[in-house]
CSV table of C-alpha atoms in Angstrom, one decimal:
chain,number,residue,atom,x,y,z
Y,107,MET,CA,77.8,-64.4,57.3
Y,108,ALA,CA,80.1,-65.4,54.4
Y,109,TYR,CA,79.7,-63.3,51.2
Y,110,ASN,CA,80.7,-64.4,47.8
Y,111,MET,CA,81.6,-61.8,45.2
Y,112,ILE,CA,81.2,-63.2,41.7
Y,113,ILE,CA,83.7,-62.4,38.9
Y,114,ASN,CA,82.4,-63.0,35.4
Y,115,VAL,CA,85.2,-62.9,32.9
Y,116,ILE,CA,83.2,-62.0,29.8
Y,117,ALA,CA,86.3,-61.5,27.6
Y,118,THR,CA,90.0,-61.4,28.2
Y,119,GLY,CA,93.0,-61.0,25.9
Y,120,SER,CA,94.1,-58.9,22.9
Y,121,ALA,CA,90.8,-59.4,21.1
Y,122,GLY,CA,88.9,-57.6,23.9
Y,123,ASN,CA,88.5,-57.4,27.7
Y,124,GLN,CA,85.6,-57.1,30.1
Y,125,TYR,CA,85.0,-58.2,33.6
Y,126,GLU,CA,81.7,-58.1,35.5
Y,127,LEU,CA,81.8,-57.9,39.3
Y,128,ILE,CA,78.6,-58.9,41.2
Y,129,ASP,CA,78.2,-58.6,45.0
Y,130,ASP,CA,76.1,-60.8,47.3
Y,131,ALA,CA,73.1,-58.4,46.9
Y,132,GLY,CA,73.3,-58.6,43.1
Y,133,ASN,CA,74.8,-55.1,42.6
Y,134,SER,CA,77.3,-55.1,39.7
Y,135,MET,CA,80.0,-53.0,38.0
Y,136,LEU,CA,82.2,-53.6,35.0
Y,137,ILE,CA,85.9,-53.3,34.4
Y,138,GLU,CA,86.9,-52.5,30.8
Y,139,ALA,CA,84.8,-51.8,27.7
Y,140,GLY,CA,86.7,-53.9,25.1
Y,141,VAL,CA,83.6,-55.7,23.8
Y,142,PRO,CA,80.3,-54.4,22.4
Y,143,ARG,CA,77.4,-54.0,24.7
Y,144,HIS,CA,75.5,-56.8,23.0
Y,145,VAL,CA,78.3,-59.2,23.9
Y,146,PHE,CA,78.0,-58.0,27.5
Y,147,MET,CA,74.2,-58.5,27.4
Y,148,LYS,CA,74.6,-62.0,26.0
Y,149,ASN,CA,77.2,-63.1,28.6
Y,150,ARG,CA,76.2,-61.1,31.7
Y,151,GLU,CA,75.6,-62.9,35.0
Y,152,GLY,CA,74.0,-60.1,36.9
Y,153,THR,CA,70.3,-59.1,36.6
Y,154,LYS,CA,70.7,-55.4,37.7
Y,155,PRO,CA,72.2,-52.8,35.4
Y,156,PRO,CA,75.8,-52.2,36.2
Y,157,GLU,CA,76.4,-49.2,38.4
Y,158,MET,CA,79.5,-48.1,36.6
Y,159,VAL,CA,82.3,-49.0,34.2
Y,160,ILE,CA,86.0,-48.3,34.9
Y,161,VAL,CA,88.4,-48.5,32.0
Y,162,SER,CA,92.1,-48.9,32.8
Y,163,HIS,CA,93.6,-47.3,29.7
Y,164,GLU,CA,93.0,-46.2,26.1
Y,165,HIS,CA,94.0,-49.2,24.1
Y,166,GLY,CA,91.1,-50.5,22.0
Y,167,ASP,CA,90.9,-54.0,23.5
Y,168,HIS,CA,90.0,-52.3,26.8
Y,169,SER,CA,88.2,-49.1,25.7
Y,170,PHE,CA,86.9,-49.2,22.2
Y,171,TRP,CA,83.2,-49.7,23.1
Y,172,ALA,CA,83.1,-47.3,26.0
Y,173,ASN,CA,80.6,-45.0,24.4
Y,174,GLU,CA,78.0,-47.8,24.1
Y,175,PHE,CA,78.2,-48.3,27.9
Y,176,LYS,CA,77.6,-44.6,28.6
Y,177,MET,CA,74.0,-45.2,27.6
Y,178,ILE,CA,73.4,-47.5,30.6
Y,179,CYS,CA,75.8,-46.2,33.3
Y,180,PRO,CA,78.6,-43.9,34.2
Y,181,VAL,CA,81.9,-44.7,32.5
Y,182,HIS,CA,85.2,-43.7,34.0
Y,183,LEU,CA,88.1,-43.6,31.6
Y,184,TRP,CA,91.5,-44.1,33.2
Y,185,LYS,CA,90.6,-42.1,36.3
Y,186,PRO,CA,92.4,-42.3,39.7
Y,187,GLU,CA,89.1,-42.8,41.5
Y,188,ALA,CA,85.6,-44.0,40.7
Y,189,VAL,CA,82.6,-44.4,43.1
Y,190,SER,CA,79.1,-45.7,42.7
Y,191,GLU,CA,76.4,-46.6,45.3
Y,192,ASN,CA,77.9,-50.0,46.2
Y,193,TRP,CA,81.4,-49.9,44.8
Y,194,LYS,CA,84.6,-47.9,45.2
Y,195,ALA,CA,87.7,-48.0,43.0
Y,196,LEU,CA,91.0,-46.5,43.9
Y,197,GLY,CA,93.4,-46.2,41.0
Y,198,PHE,CA,97.2,-46.6,40.9
Y,199,GLN,CA,99.2,-45.5,37.9
Y,200,VAL,CA,101.2,-48.3,36.4
Y,201,GLU,CA,103.6,-48.5,33.5
Y,202,HIS,CA,102.6,-49.7,30.1
Y,203,GLY,CA,104.9,-48.1,27.6
Y,204,ASP,CA,103.9,-44.4,27.3
Y,205,VAL,CA,100.2,-45.0,27.9
Y,206,LEU,CA,98.4,-43.6,31.0
Y,207,ASN,CA,97.2,-46.8,32.7
Y,208,TYR,CA,95.7,-47.6,36.1
Y,209,ALA,CA,95.5,-50.6,38.3
Y,210,TYR,CA,92.6,-50.5,40.7
Y,211,LEU,CA,91.8,-51.6,44.3
Y,212,ILE,CA,88.1,-52.2,44.2
Y,213,LYS,CA,85.9,-52.4,47.3
Y,214,SER,CA,82.4,-54.0,47.5
Y,215,MET,CA,80.6,-51.8,50.0
Y,216,ILE,CA,78.0,-54.5,50.7
Y,217,GLU,CA,80.6,-57.2,51.4
Y,218,ASN,CA,83.4,-55.0,52.7
Y,219,LYS,CA,85.6,-57.1,50.4
Y,220,PHE,CA,88.5,-56.0,48.3
Y,221,LEU,CA,89.8,-57.0,44.9
Y,222,PHE,CA,93.0,-55.8,43.3
Y,223,PHE,CA,92.8,-55.5,39.5
Y,224,ALA,CA,95.8,-54.9,37.1
Y,225,THR,CA,96.4,-55.5,33.5
Y,226,ASP,CA,98.8,-54.4,30.7
Y,227,LEU,CA,101.6,-53.5,33.1
Y,228,GLN,CA,105.3,-53.7,33.5
Y,229,TYR,CA,107.2,-54.5,36.7
Y,230,ASN,CA,108.1,-51.2,38.3
Y,231,TYR,CA,109.2,-51.3,42.0
Y,232,ASN,CA,108.8,-47.5,42.5
Y,233,LEU,CA,105.2,-47.4,41.2
Y,234,PHE,CA,104.3,-50.6,43.1
Y,235,ASN,CA,105.3,-49.3,46.6
Y,236,ARG,CA,102.1,-47.4,47.0
Y,237,ILE,CA,100.1,-50.4,45.8
Y,238,PHE,CA,101.7,-52.7,48.3
Y,239,PHE,CA,101.0,-50.2,51.1
Y,240,TYR,CA,97.3,-50.3,50.4
Y,241,ILE,CA,97.2,-54.1,49.8
Y,242,GLN,CA,98.8,-54.6,53.1
Y,243,ARG,CA,96.7,-52.0,54.9
Y,244,TYR,CA,93.4,-53.6,53.8
Y,245,LYS,CA,94.7,-57.2,53.9
Y,246,VAL,CA,93.8,-57.8,50.3
Y,247,GLN,CA,93.7,-61.4,49.3
Y,248,ASN,CA,91.9,-61.3,45.9
Y,249,PHE,CA,93.7,-60.6,42.7
Y,250,LEU,CA,92.4,-60.3,39.2
Y,251,ILE,CA,95.8,-59.8,37.5
Y,252,GLU,CA,97.5,-60.1,34.1
Y,253,LEU,CA,99.7,-63.0,33.3
Y,254,ASN,CA,100.4,-62.5,29.7
Y,255,TYR,CA,103.2,-65.0,29.0
Y,256,ASN,CA,105.3,-67.7,30.6
Y,257,ASP,CA,109.0,-66.8,30.9
Y,258,TYR,CA,110.0,-70.4,29.9
Y,259,LEU,CA,108.1,-70.1,26.6
Y,260,TYR,CA,109.5,-66.6,26.2
Y,261,LYS,CA,113.1,-68.0,26.3
Y,262,LEU,CA,112.3,-70.5,23.6
Y,263,ALA,CA,110.5,-67.9,21.4
Y,264,ASP,CA,112.0,-66.1,18.4
Y,265,GLU,CA,112.3,-62.3,18.2
Y,266,ASN,CA,108.9,-61.8,16.5
Y,267,GLN,CA,107.1,-63.8,19.1
Y,268,ARG,CA,108.6,-61.7,21.8
Y,269,ILE,CA,107.3,-58.4,20.4
Y,270,GLY,CA,105.4,-56.4,23.1
Y,271,CYS,CA,106.1,-58.9,25.9
Y,272,ASP,CA,108.2,-56.4,27.8
Y,273,ARG,CA,105.1,-54.2,28.4
Y,274,HIS,CA,103.2,-57.1,30.1
Y,275,PHE,CA,103.4,-59.2,33.2
Y,276,SER,CA,104.9,-62.7,33.0
Y,277,ASP,CA,104.3,-65.6,35.4
Y,278,ASN,CA,107.5,-64.7,37.3
Y,279,ASP,CA,106.3,-61.1,37.6
Y,280,VAL,CA,103.0,-62.3,39.1
Y,281,VAL,CA,105.0,-64.5,41.6
Y,282,ARG,CA,107.1,-61.5,42.6
Y,283,PHE,CA,104.2,-59.2,42.9
Y,284,ILE,CA,102.1,-61.5,45.1
Y,285,ARG,CA,105.0,-62.3,47.4
Y,286,LYS,CA,105.8,-58.6,47.8
Y,287,SER,CA,102.1,-57.9,48.5
Y,288,GLY,CA,102.2,-59.8,51.7
Y,289,ALA,CA,99.0,-61.7,50.9
Y,290,GLU,CA,98.9,-64.8,53.2
Y,291,ALA,CA,96.2,-66.8,51.3
Y,292,PRO,CA,95.7,-65.2,48.0
Y,293,LYS,CA,93.1,-66.1,45.4
Y,294,ILE,CA,94.6,-65.3,42.0
Y,295,ILE,CA,92.6,-65.2,38.8
Y,296,THR,CA,95.0,-64.6,35.9
Y,297,ILE,CA,93.8,-62.5,32.9
Y,298,HIS,CA,95.0,-61.3,29.5
Y,299,GLY,CA,97.0,-64.4,28.5
Y,300,SER,CA,98.9,-64.5,25.2
Y,301,ASN,CA,97.9,-67.0,22.6
Y,302,ARG,CA,101.6,-67.1,21.6
Y,303,LEU,CA,103.5,-67.5,24.8
Y,304,SER,CA,101.3,-68.9,27.5
Y,305,ALA,CA,99.9,-72.3,28.3
Y,306,ASP,CA,97.0,-72.5,30.7
Y,307,THR,CA,97.8,-75.8,32.4
Y,308,TYR,CA,101.5,-74.8,32.8
Y,309,THR,CA,100.5,-71.4,34.2
Y,310,LYS,CA,98.3,-72.8,37.0
Y,311,LYS,CA,100.8,-75.5,37.9
Y,312,TYR,CA,103.7,-73.1,37.9
Y,313,LEU,CA,102.0,-70.4,40.1
Y,314,SER,CA,100.7,-73.1,42.5
Y,315,GLY,CA,104.2,-74.4,42.9
Y,316,LYS,CA,105.7,-71.0,43.5
Y,317,LEU,CA,102.8,-69.8,45.7
Y,318,PRO,CA,101.7,-72.9,47.7
Y,319,ALA,CA,99.3,-70.9,49.9
Y,320,ALA,CA,97.5,-69.5,46.9
Y,321,LYS,CA,94.4,-70.6,45.0
Y,322,VAL,CA,95.1,-70.1,41.3
Y,323,PHE,CA,92.6,-69.9,38.5
Y,324,VAL,CA,93.3,-69.1,34.8
Y,325,SER,CA,90.5,-67.2,33.1
Y,326,VAL,CA,89.7,-67.6,29.4
Y,327,GLY,CA,86.5,-65.6,29.0
Y,328,ALA,CA,83.1,-66.8,27.8
Y,329,LYS,CA,83.4,-69.6,25.2
Y,330,ASN,CA,80.6,-71.1,23.1
Y,331,GLY,CA,77.9,-69.9,25.4
Y,332,VAL,CA,79.7,-71.1,28.6
Y,333,LYS,CA,80.4,-68.3,31.1
Y,334,ASN,CA,83.7,-68.1,32.9
Y,335,LEU,CA,82.7,-67.5,36.5
Y,336,PHE,CA,84.7,-67.3,39.7
Y,337,LYS,CA,83.6,-66.9,43.3
Y,338,LEU,CA,85.7,-65.0,45.9
């Protein structure tokens, strides 16, 4: 039987981040707490309460509203591991300036399906070796991954527009990462795009050209009452 995990991108970007994962049985969990709980309630797709929230790092657009979510489920703040009844998350420390930050390999216990999540990170071969080992070990094909800016636009930008970009993944960083991961037919959902130095249509076209075996989707978050949903 084919199972479809749903990813609901409630919000993504510097104004706030939150991602709802829902398995085939309706069990859900959340990644990040960068929006108020009422925003989650308005834009949620699942009908069951989330089993847990994992938060990658302390920056406010990812963590500011964490205390609100503690009222409805366990919240794990930048922890190397988190487990609920139907979900498991294994953390990998990644570089983002001097902030403790984790990427996560998330497993749906119902579907026996894996999702790799990473945001606000710099390309660091030494830290990525362990990640690649686990991605290859479990044959991970699903990626919810930051693509903050396009290198082409970065080269055209002035110094002020480039501020902070070196602490985030570019389109070429994503290409390198996916190639190194060994994923044969990856499904890639890009997150945390910059309003300054990314263009959604260019992003999808560029990644699809560099990774012809991949299915590429660019997330934008819920807009004007329209949910931003993806099936894996």
